[in-house]
Tab-separated table of C-alpha atoms and ligand atoms in Angstrom:
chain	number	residue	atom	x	y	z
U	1	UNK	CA	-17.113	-112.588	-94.401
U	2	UNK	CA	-13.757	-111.824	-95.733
U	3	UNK	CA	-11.436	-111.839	-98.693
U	4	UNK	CA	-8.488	-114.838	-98.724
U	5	UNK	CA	-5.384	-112.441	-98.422
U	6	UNK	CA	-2.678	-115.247	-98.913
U	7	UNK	CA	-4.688	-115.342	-102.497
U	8	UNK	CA	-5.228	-111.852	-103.087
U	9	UNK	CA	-1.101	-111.260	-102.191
U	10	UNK	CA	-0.609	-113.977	-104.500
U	11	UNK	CA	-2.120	-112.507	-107.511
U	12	UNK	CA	-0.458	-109.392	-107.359
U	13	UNK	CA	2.591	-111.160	-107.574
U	14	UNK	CA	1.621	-112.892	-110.255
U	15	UNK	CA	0.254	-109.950	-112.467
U	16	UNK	CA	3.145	-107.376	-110.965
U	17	UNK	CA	5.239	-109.820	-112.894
U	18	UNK	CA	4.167	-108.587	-116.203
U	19	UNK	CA	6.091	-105.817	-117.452
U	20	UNK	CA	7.966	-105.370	-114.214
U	21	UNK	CA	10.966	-103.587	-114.250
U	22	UNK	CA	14.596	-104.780	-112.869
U	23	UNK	CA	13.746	-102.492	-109.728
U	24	UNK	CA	10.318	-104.026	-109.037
U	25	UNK	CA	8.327	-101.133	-110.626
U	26	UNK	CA	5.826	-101.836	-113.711
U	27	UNK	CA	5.808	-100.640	-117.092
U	28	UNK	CA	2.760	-101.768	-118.484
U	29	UNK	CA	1.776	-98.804	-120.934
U	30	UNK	CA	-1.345	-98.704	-122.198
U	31	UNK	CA	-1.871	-101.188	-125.187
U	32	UNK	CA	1.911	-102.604	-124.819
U	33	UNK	CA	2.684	-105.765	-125.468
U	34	UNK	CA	2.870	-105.914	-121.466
U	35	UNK	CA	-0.798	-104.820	-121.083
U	36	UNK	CA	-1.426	-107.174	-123.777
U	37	UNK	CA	-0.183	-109.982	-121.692
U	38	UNK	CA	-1.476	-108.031	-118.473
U	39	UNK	CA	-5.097	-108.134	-119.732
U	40	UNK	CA	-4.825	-111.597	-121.060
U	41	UNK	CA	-3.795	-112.646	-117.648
U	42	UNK	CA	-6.770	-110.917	-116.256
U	43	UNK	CA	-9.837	-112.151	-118.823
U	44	UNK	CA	-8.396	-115.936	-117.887
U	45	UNK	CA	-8.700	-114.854	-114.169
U	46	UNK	CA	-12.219	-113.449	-114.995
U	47	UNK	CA	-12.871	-116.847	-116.754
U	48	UNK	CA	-11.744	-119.109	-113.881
U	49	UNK	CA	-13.998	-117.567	-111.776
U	50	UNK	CA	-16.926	-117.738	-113.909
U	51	UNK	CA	-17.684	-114.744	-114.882
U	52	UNK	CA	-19.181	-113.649	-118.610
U	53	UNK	CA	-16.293	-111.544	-120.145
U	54	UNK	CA	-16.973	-108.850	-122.978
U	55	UNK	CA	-14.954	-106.455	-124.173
U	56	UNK	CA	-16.005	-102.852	-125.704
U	57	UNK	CA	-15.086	-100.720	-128.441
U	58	UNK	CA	-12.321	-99.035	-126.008
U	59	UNK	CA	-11.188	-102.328	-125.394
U	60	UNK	CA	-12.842	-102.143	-121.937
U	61	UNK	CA	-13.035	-105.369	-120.507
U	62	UNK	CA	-16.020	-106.340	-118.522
U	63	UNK	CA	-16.529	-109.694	-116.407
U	64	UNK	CA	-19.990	-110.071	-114.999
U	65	UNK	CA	-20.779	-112.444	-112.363
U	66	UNK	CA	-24.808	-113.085	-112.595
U	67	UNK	CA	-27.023	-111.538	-110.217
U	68	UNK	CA	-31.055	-113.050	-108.788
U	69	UNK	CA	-32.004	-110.096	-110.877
U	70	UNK	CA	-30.961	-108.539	-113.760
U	71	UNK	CA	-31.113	-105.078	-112.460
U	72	UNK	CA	-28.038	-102.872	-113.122
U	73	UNK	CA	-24.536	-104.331	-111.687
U	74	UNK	CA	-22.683	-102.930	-108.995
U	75	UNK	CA	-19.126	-102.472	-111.027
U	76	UNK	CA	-16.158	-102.639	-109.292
U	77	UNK	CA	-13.144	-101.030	-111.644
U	78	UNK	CA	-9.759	-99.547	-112.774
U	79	UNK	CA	-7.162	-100.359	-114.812
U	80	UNK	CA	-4.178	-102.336	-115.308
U	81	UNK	CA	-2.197	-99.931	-117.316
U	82	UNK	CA	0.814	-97.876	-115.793
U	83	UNK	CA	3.208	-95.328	-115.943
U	84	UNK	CA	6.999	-95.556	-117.267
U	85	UNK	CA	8.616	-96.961	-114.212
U	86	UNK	CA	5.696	-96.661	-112.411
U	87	UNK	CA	4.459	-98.878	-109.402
U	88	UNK	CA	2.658	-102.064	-109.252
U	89	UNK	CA	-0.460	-101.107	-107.070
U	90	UNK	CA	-1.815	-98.211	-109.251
U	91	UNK	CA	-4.304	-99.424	-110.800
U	92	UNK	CA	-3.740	-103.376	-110.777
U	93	UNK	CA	-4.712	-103.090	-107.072
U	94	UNK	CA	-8.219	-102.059	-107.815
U	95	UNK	CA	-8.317	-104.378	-110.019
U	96	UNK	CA	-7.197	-107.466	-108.107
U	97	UNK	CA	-9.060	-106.751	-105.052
U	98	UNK	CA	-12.303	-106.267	-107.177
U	99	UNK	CA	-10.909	-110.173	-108.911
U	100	UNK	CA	-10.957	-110.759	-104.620
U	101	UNK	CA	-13.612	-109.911	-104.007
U	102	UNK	CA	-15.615	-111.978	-106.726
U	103	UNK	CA	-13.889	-115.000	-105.608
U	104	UNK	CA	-14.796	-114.563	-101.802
U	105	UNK	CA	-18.153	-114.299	-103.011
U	106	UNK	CA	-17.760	-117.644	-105.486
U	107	UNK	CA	-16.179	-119.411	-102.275
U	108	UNK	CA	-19.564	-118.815	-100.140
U	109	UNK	CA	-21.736	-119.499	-102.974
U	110	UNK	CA	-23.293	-116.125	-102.144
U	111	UNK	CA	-26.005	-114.491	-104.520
U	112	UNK	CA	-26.401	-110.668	-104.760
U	113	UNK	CA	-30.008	-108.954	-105.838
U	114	UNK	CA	-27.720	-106.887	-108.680
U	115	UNK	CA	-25.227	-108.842	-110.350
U	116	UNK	CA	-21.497	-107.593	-109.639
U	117	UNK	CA	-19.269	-106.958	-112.661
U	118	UNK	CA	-15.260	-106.029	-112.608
U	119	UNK	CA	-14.162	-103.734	-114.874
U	120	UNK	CA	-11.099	-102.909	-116.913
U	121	UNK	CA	-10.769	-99.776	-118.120
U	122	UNK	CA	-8.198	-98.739	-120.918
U	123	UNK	CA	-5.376	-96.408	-120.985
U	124	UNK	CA	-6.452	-94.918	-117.510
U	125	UNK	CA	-2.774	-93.184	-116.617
U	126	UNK	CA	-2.978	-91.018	-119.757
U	127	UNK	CA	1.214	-91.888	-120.166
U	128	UNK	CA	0.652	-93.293	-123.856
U	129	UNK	CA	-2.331	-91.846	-125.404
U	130	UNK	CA	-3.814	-88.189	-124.382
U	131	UNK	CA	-5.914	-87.153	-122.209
U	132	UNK	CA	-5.948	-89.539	-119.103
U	133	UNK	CA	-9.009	-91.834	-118.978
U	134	UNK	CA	-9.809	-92.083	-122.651
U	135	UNK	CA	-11.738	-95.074	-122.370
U	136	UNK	CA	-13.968	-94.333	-119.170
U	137	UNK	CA	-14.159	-90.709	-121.163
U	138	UNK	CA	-15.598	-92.035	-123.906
U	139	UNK	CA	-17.988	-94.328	-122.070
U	140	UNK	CA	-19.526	-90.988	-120.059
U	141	UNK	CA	-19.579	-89.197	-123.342
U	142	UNK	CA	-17.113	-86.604	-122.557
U	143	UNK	CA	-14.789	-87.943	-125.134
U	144	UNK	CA	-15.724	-88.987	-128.747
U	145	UNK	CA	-15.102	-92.646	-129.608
U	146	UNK	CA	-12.971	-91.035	-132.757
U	147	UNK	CA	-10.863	-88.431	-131.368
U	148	UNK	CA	-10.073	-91.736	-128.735
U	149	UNK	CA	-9.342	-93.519	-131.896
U	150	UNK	CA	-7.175	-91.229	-133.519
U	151	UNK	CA	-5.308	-90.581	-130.380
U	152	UNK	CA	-1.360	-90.866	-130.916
U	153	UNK	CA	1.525	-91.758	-128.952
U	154	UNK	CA	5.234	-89.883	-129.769
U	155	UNK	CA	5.522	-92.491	-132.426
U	156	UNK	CA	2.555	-91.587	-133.967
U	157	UNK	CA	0.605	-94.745	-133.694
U	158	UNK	CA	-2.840	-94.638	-133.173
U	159	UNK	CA	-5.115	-95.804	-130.724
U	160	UNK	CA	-7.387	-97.978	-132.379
U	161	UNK	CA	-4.575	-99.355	-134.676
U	162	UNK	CA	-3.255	-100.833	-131.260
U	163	UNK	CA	-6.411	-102.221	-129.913
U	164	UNK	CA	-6.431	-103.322	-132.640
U	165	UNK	CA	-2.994	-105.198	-132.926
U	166	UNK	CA	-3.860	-106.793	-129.445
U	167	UNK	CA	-6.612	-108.295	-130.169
U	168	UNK	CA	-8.689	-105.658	-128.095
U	169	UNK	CA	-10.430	-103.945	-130.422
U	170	UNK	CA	-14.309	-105.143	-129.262
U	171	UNK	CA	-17.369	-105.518	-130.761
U	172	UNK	CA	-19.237	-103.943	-127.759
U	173	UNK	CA	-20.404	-100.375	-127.755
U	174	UNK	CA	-18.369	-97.850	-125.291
U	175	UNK	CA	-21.470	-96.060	-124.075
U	176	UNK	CA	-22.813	-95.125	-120.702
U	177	UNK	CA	-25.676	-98.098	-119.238
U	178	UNK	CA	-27.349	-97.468	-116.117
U	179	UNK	CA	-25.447	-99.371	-112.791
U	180	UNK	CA	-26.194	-99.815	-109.280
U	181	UNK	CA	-23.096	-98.175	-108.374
U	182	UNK	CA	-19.744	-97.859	-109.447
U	183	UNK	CA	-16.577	-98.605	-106.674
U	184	UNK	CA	-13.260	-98.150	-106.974
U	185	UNK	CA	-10.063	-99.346	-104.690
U	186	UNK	CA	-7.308	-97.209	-105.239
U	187	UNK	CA	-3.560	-96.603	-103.295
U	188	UNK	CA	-4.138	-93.295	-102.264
U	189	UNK	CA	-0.503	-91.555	-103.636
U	190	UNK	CA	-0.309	-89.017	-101.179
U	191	UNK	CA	0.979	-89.084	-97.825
U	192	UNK	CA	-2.336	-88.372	-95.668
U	193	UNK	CA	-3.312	-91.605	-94.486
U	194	UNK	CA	-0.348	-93.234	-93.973
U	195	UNK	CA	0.577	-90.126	-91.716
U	196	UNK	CA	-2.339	-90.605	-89.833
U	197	UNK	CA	-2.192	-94.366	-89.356
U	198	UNK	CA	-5.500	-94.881	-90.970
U	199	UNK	CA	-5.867	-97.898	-93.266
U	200	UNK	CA	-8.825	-96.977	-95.742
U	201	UNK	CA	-9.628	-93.472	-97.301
U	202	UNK	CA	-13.479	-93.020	-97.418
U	203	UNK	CA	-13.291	-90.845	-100.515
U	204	UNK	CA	-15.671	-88.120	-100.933
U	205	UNK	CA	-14.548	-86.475	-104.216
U	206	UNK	CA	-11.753	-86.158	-106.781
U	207	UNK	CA	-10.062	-82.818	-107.925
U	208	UNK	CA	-10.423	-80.867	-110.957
U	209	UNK	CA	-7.891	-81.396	-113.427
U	210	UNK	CA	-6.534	-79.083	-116.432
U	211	UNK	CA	-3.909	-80.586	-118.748
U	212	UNK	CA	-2.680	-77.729	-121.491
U	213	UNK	CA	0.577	-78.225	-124.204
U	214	UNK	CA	2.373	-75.452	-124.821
U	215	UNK	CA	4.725	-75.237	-128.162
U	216	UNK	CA	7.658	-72.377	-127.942
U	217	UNK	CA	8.614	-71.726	-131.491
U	218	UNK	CA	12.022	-69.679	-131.576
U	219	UNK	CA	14.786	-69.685	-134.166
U	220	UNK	CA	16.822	-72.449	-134.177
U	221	UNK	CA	20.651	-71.444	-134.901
U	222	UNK	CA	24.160	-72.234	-134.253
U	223	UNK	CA	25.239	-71.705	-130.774
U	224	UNK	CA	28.998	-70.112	-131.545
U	225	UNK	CA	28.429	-67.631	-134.054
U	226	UNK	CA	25.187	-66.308	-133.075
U	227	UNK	CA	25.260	-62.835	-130.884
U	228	UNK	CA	23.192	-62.586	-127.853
U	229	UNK	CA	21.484	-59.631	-129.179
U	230	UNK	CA	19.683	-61.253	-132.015
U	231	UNK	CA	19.047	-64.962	-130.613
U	232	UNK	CA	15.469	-66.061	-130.378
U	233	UNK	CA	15.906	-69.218	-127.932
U	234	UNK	CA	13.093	-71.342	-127.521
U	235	UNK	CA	14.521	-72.890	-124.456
U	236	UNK	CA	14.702	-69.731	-122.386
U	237	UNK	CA	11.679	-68.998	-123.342
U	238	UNK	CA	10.177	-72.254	-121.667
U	239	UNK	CA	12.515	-71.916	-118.753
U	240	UNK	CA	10.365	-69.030	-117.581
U	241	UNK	CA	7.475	-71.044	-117.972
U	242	UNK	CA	8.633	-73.960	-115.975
U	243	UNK	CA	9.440	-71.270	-113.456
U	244	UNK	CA	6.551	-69.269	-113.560
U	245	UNK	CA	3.960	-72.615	-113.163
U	246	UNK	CA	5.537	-73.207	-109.730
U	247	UNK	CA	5.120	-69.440	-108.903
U	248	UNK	CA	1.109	-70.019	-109.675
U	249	UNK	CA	0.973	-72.743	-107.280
U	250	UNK	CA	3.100	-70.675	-104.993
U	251	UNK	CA	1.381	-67.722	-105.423
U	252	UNK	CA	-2.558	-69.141	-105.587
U	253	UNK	CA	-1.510	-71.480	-102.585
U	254	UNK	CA	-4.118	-73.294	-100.691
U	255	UNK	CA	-4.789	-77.076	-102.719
U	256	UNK	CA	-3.396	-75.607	-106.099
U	257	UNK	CA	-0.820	-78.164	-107.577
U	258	UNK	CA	1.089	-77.514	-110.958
U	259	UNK	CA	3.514	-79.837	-112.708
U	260	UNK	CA	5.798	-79.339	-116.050
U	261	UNK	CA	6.293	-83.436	-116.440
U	262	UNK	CA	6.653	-83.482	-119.672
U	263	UNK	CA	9.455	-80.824	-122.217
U	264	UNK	CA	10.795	-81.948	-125.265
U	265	UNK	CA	13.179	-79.768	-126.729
U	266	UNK	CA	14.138	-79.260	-130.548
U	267	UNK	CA	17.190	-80.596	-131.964
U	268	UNK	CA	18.400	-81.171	-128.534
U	269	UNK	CA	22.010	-81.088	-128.835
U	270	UNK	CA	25.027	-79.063	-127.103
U	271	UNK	CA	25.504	-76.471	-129.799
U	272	UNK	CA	22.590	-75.295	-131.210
U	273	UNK	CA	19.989	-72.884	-130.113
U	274	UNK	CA	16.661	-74.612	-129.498
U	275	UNK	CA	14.484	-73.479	-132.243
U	276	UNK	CA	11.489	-75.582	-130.456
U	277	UNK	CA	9.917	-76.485	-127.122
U	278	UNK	CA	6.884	-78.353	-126.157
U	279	UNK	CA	6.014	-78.677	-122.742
U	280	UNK	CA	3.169	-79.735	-120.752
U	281	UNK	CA	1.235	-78.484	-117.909
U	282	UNK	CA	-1.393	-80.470	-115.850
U	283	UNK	CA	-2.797	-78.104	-113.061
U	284	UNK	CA	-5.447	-79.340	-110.195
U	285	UNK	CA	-7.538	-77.870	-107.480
U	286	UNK	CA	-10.826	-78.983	-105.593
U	287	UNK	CA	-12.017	-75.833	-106.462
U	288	UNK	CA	-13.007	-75.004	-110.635
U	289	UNK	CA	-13.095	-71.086	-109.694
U	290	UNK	CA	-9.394	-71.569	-108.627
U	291	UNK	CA	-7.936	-73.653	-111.278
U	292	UNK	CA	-9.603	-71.192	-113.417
U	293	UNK	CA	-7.687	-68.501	-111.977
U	294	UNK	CA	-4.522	-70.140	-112.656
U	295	UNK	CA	-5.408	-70.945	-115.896
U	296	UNK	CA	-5.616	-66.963	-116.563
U	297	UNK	CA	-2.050	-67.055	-115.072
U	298	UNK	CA	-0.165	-68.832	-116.742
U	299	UNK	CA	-1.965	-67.425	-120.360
U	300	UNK	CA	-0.227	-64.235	-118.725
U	301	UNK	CA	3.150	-65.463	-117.868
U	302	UNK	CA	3.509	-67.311	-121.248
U	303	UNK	CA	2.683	-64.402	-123.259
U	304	UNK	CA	4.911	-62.762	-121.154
U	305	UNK	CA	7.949	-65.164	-121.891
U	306	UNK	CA	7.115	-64.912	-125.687
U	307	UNK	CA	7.323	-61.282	-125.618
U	308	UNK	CA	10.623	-61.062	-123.664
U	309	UNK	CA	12.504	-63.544	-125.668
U	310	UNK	CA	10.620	-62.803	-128.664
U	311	UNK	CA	9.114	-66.252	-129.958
U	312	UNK	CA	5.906	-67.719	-130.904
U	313	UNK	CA	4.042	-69.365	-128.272
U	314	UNK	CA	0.887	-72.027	-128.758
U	315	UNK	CA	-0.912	-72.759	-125.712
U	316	UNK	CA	-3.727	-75.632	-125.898
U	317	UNK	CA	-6.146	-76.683	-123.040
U	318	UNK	CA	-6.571	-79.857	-124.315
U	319	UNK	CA	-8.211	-81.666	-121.114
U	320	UNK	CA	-10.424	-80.307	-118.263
U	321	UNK	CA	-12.055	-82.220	-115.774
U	322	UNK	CA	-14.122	-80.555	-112.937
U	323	UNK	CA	-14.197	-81.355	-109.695
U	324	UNK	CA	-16.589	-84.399	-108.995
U	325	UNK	CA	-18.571	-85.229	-105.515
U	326	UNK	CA	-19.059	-88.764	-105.564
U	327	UNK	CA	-22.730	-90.159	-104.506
U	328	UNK	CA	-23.466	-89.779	-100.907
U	329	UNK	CA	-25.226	-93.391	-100.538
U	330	UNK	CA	-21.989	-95.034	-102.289
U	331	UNK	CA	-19.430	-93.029	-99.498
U	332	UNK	CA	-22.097	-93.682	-96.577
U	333	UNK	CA	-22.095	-97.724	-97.755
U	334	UNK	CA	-17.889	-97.334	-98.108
U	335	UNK	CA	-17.797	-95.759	-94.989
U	336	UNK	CA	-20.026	-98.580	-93.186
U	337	UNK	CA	-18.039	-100.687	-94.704
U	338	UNK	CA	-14.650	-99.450	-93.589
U	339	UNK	CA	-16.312	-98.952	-89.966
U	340	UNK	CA	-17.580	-103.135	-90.292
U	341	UNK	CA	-14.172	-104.622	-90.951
U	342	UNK	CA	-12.592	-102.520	-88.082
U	343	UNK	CA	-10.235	-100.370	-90.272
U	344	UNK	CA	-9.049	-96.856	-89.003
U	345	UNK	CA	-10.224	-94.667	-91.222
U	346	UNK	CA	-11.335	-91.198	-92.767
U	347	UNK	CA	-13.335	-88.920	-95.304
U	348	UNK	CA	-10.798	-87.980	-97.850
U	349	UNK	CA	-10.699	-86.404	-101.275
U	350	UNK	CA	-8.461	-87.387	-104.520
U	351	UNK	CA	-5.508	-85.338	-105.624
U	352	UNK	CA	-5.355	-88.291	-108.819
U	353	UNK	CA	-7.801	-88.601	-111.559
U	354	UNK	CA	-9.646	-92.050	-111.623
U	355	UNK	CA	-12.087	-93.906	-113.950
U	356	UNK	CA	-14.408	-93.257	-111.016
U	357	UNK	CA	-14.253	-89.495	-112.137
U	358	UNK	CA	-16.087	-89.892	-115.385
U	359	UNK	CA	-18.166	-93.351	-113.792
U	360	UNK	CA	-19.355	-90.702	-111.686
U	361	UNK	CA	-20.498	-88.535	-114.544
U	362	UNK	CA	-22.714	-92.091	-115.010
U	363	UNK	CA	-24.133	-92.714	-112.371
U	364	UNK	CA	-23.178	-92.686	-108.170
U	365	UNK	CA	-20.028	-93.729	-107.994
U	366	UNK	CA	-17.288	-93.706	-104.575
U	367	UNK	CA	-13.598	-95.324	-103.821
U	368	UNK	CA	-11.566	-97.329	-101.634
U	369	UNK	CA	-8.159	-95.801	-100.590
U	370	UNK	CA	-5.444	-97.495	-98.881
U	371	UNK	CA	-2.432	-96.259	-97.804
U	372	UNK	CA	0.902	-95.319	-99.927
U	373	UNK	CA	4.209	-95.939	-98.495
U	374	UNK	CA	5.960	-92.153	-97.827
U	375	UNK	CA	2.928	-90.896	-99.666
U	376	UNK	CA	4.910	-92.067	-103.129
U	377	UNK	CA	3.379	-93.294	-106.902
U	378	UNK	CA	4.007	-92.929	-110.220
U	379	UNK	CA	7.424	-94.572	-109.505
U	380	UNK	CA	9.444	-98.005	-108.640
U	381	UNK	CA	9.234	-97.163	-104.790
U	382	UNK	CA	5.528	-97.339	-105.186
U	383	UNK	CA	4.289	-99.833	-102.117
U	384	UNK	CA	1.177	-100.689	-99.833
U	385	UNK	CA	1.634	-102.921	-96.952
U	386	UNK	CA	-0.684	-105.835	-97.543
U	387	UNK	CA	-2.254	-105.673	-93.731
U	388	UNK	CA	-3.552	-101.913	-95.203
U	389	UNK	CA	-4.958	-103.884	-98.408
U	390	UNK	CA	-6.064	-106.022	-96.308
U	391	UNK	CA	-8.533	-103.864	-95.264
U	392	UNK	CA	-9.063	-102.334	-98.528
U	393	UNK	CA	-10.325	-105.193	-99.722
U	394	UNK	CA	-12.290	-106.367	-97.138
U	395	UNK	CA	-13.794	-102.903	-96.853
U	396	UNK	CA	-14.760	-102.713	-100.946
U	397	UNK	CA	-16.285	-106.761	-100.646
U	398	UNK	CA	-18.635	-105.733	-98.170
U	399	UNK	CA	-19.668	-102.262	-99.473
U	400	UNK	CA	-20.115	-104.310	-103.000
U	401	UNK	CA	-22.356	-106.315	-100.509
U	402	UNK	CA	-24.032	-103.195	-99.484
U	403	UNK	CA	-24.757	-102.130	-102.395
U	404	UNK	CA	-25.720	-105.377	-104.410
U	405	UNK	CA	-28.011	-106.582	-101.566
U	406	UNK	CA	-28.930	-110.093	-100.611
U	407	UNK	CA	-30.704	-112.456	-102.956
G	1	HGY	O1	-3.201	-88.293	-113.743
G	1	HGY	C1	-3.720	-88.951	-112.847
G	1	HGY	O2	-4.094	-88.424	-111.826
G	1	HGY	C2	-3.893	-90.443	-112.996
G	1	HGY	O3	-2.741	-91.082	-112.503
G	1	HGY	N1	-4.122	-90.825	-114.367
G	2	MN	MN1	-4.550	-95.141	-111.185
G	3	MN	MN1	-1.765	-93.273	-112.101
């Protein structure tokens, strides 16, 4: 049994169409107008093939295809949302091929013990609204349904006010129910597989994650006038910063990764002295002891830039994730799988957060990888040759199989 690729390759097409960018990247932010029309493309998808869509409070949108029993789905997720100029397989990939693999199963008429569901889950990349999968967050009950709600983006619009506004605001609750398991295909966005020539990444685990703001208040001033000696620049202040993150990675070593993505700096123009600086830092490692560690560090070095240039500093950890094992039956039945359709493959672990992280916190949950092109996401170039998806796909519709189990 197998997926129809010709359809599959059509579809993302199709959906890669909304919110594409001139360079044949995506920007489909979370709650746009784009992911509007993105999700609306989706539930009419869901609908062709027969499937009984609901949508929650997060404006999760479910799609359940009816099982001989009624015992708890297998749910096959992610999201449809992306970055700013980000790629077209992050996300809507998982999506699709979960869309795939429904319809392979429609074409054969076949009937699973546990009914098979495809989810949609909101606001996964985190690019819009703060922290990174809100919705799936919520759902596990690591995030409350109001601080979701009252989540802003730099304009200051809410959350709910824009599930609102797109007709996504549901009637369903966001809270965990029991499933059969949860199963994720994702592009890996890293450069191991494709390296090794494998086509599917049997993944075991995803990394811990740590996501803190920091806001540099100095004293904002005229850039002529102003001596050296009494200037209290904000900007020099978060210079170090950005410096001394890479030194923790640098330093710690080993799987530590550190990023300053995001500075915004206060009034931003040639000739005055930044009086304020926000900046973010999101910080990962299998390991919680480790991220932990570098946590301490960079409390040290920004108390340590404060002091030198004398300004206030506010540091927030405002996200934390640990490290999560997925279930051992769900990567044994993805790893059957991958071994069934014939696809080179390996055990690997997650550098990127996924809805699967906080499924997981559910119940046992595992993913699909497939290759990246030169390792590269979160960006136009982002690309996945469809013979590698091929086997994705193929791989996720018969661990689904697995894992539903005949009629
Ligand atoms: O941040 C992540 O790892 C994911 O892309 N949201
Ligand atoms: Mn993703
Ligand atoms: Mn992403």
């Amino acid at each position: 049994m197998k997926i129809d690729t010709k359809r599959l390759e059509r579809s993302i097409e199709e959906l890669g169409k909304i919110g594409q960018t001139p360079r044949g990247g995506l920007t489909r932010l979370a709650l746009s107008d784009e992911d509007k029309r993105g999700r609306d493309w989706m539930v009419t998808r869901m609908r062709e093939a027969g499937l009984r869509v609901t949508v929650d409070q997060m404006g999760n949108i479910f799609g359940e295809r009816a099982g001989e029993t009624t015992r708890p789905p297998v749910i096959i997720g992610s999201h449809v949302d992306s970055v700013p100029t980000g790629g077209r397989y992050d996300g809507q990939l998982g999506v699709l091929c979960g869309l795939e693999v429904i319809r392979a199963l429609n074409d054969r008429q076949i009937r699973t013990r546990h009914p098979v569901t495809l989810a949609i889950f909101t606001n996964e990349e985190g690019a819009r609204f703060q922290p990174a999968m809100i919705a799936s967050g919520v759902m596990a009950g690591k995030i409350a349904l109001e601080d979701a709600y009252n989540a802003r983006d730099k304009d200051g619009i809410r959350l709910v006010d824009e599930l609102e506004r797109i007709g996504y605001l549901g009637a369903e609750p966001c809270v965990a129910r029991p499933f059969r398991a949860y199963l994720e295909l994702h592009i890996e966005q890293g450069p191991f597989l494709e390296e090794e020539g494998l086509s599917v990444g049997v993944v075991e685990g995803i990394v811990a994650i740590a996501w803190s703001r920091l806001t540099i208040h100095g004293v904002q001033d005229h850039a002529g006038p102003t001596p050296m000696r009494i200037r209290h620049d904000a900007l020099v202040a978060a210079a170090e910063v950005v410096a001394g993150v890479r030194r923790i990675a640098r330093e710690i070593a080993g799987d530590l990764v550190a990023t300053v993505g995001n500075l915004v700096v206060t009034p931003n123009i040639v000739n005055a002295i930044p009086g304020r600086v926000t900046l973010s830092i999101d910080m990962r490692d299998p390991r919680d002891p480790t991220l932990d560690r570098a946590r301490a560090s960079l409390e040290a070095i920004v108390r340590d830039a404060g002091e030198r240039e004398g300004v206030r500093c506010e540091l927030e950890h405002y996200w934390r994730v640990p490290y999560t094992p997925f279930d051992r039956d769900v990567v044994d039945a993805v790893e059957r799988a991958a071994r069934a359709v014939g696809a080179r493959h390996r055990r690997i672990r997650s550098g990127a957060g996924h809805d699967a992280q906080y499924m997981a916190v559910i119940g046992p949950a595992g993913m699909v990888f497939v290759p990246s092109r030169d390792g590269r996401s979160h960006c136009e170039e982002e690309f996945t040759e469809i013979h590698d998806i091929e086997y994705g796909a193929n791989t996720l519709l018969l661990a689904a199989l697995d894992l539903a189990g005949p009629a």
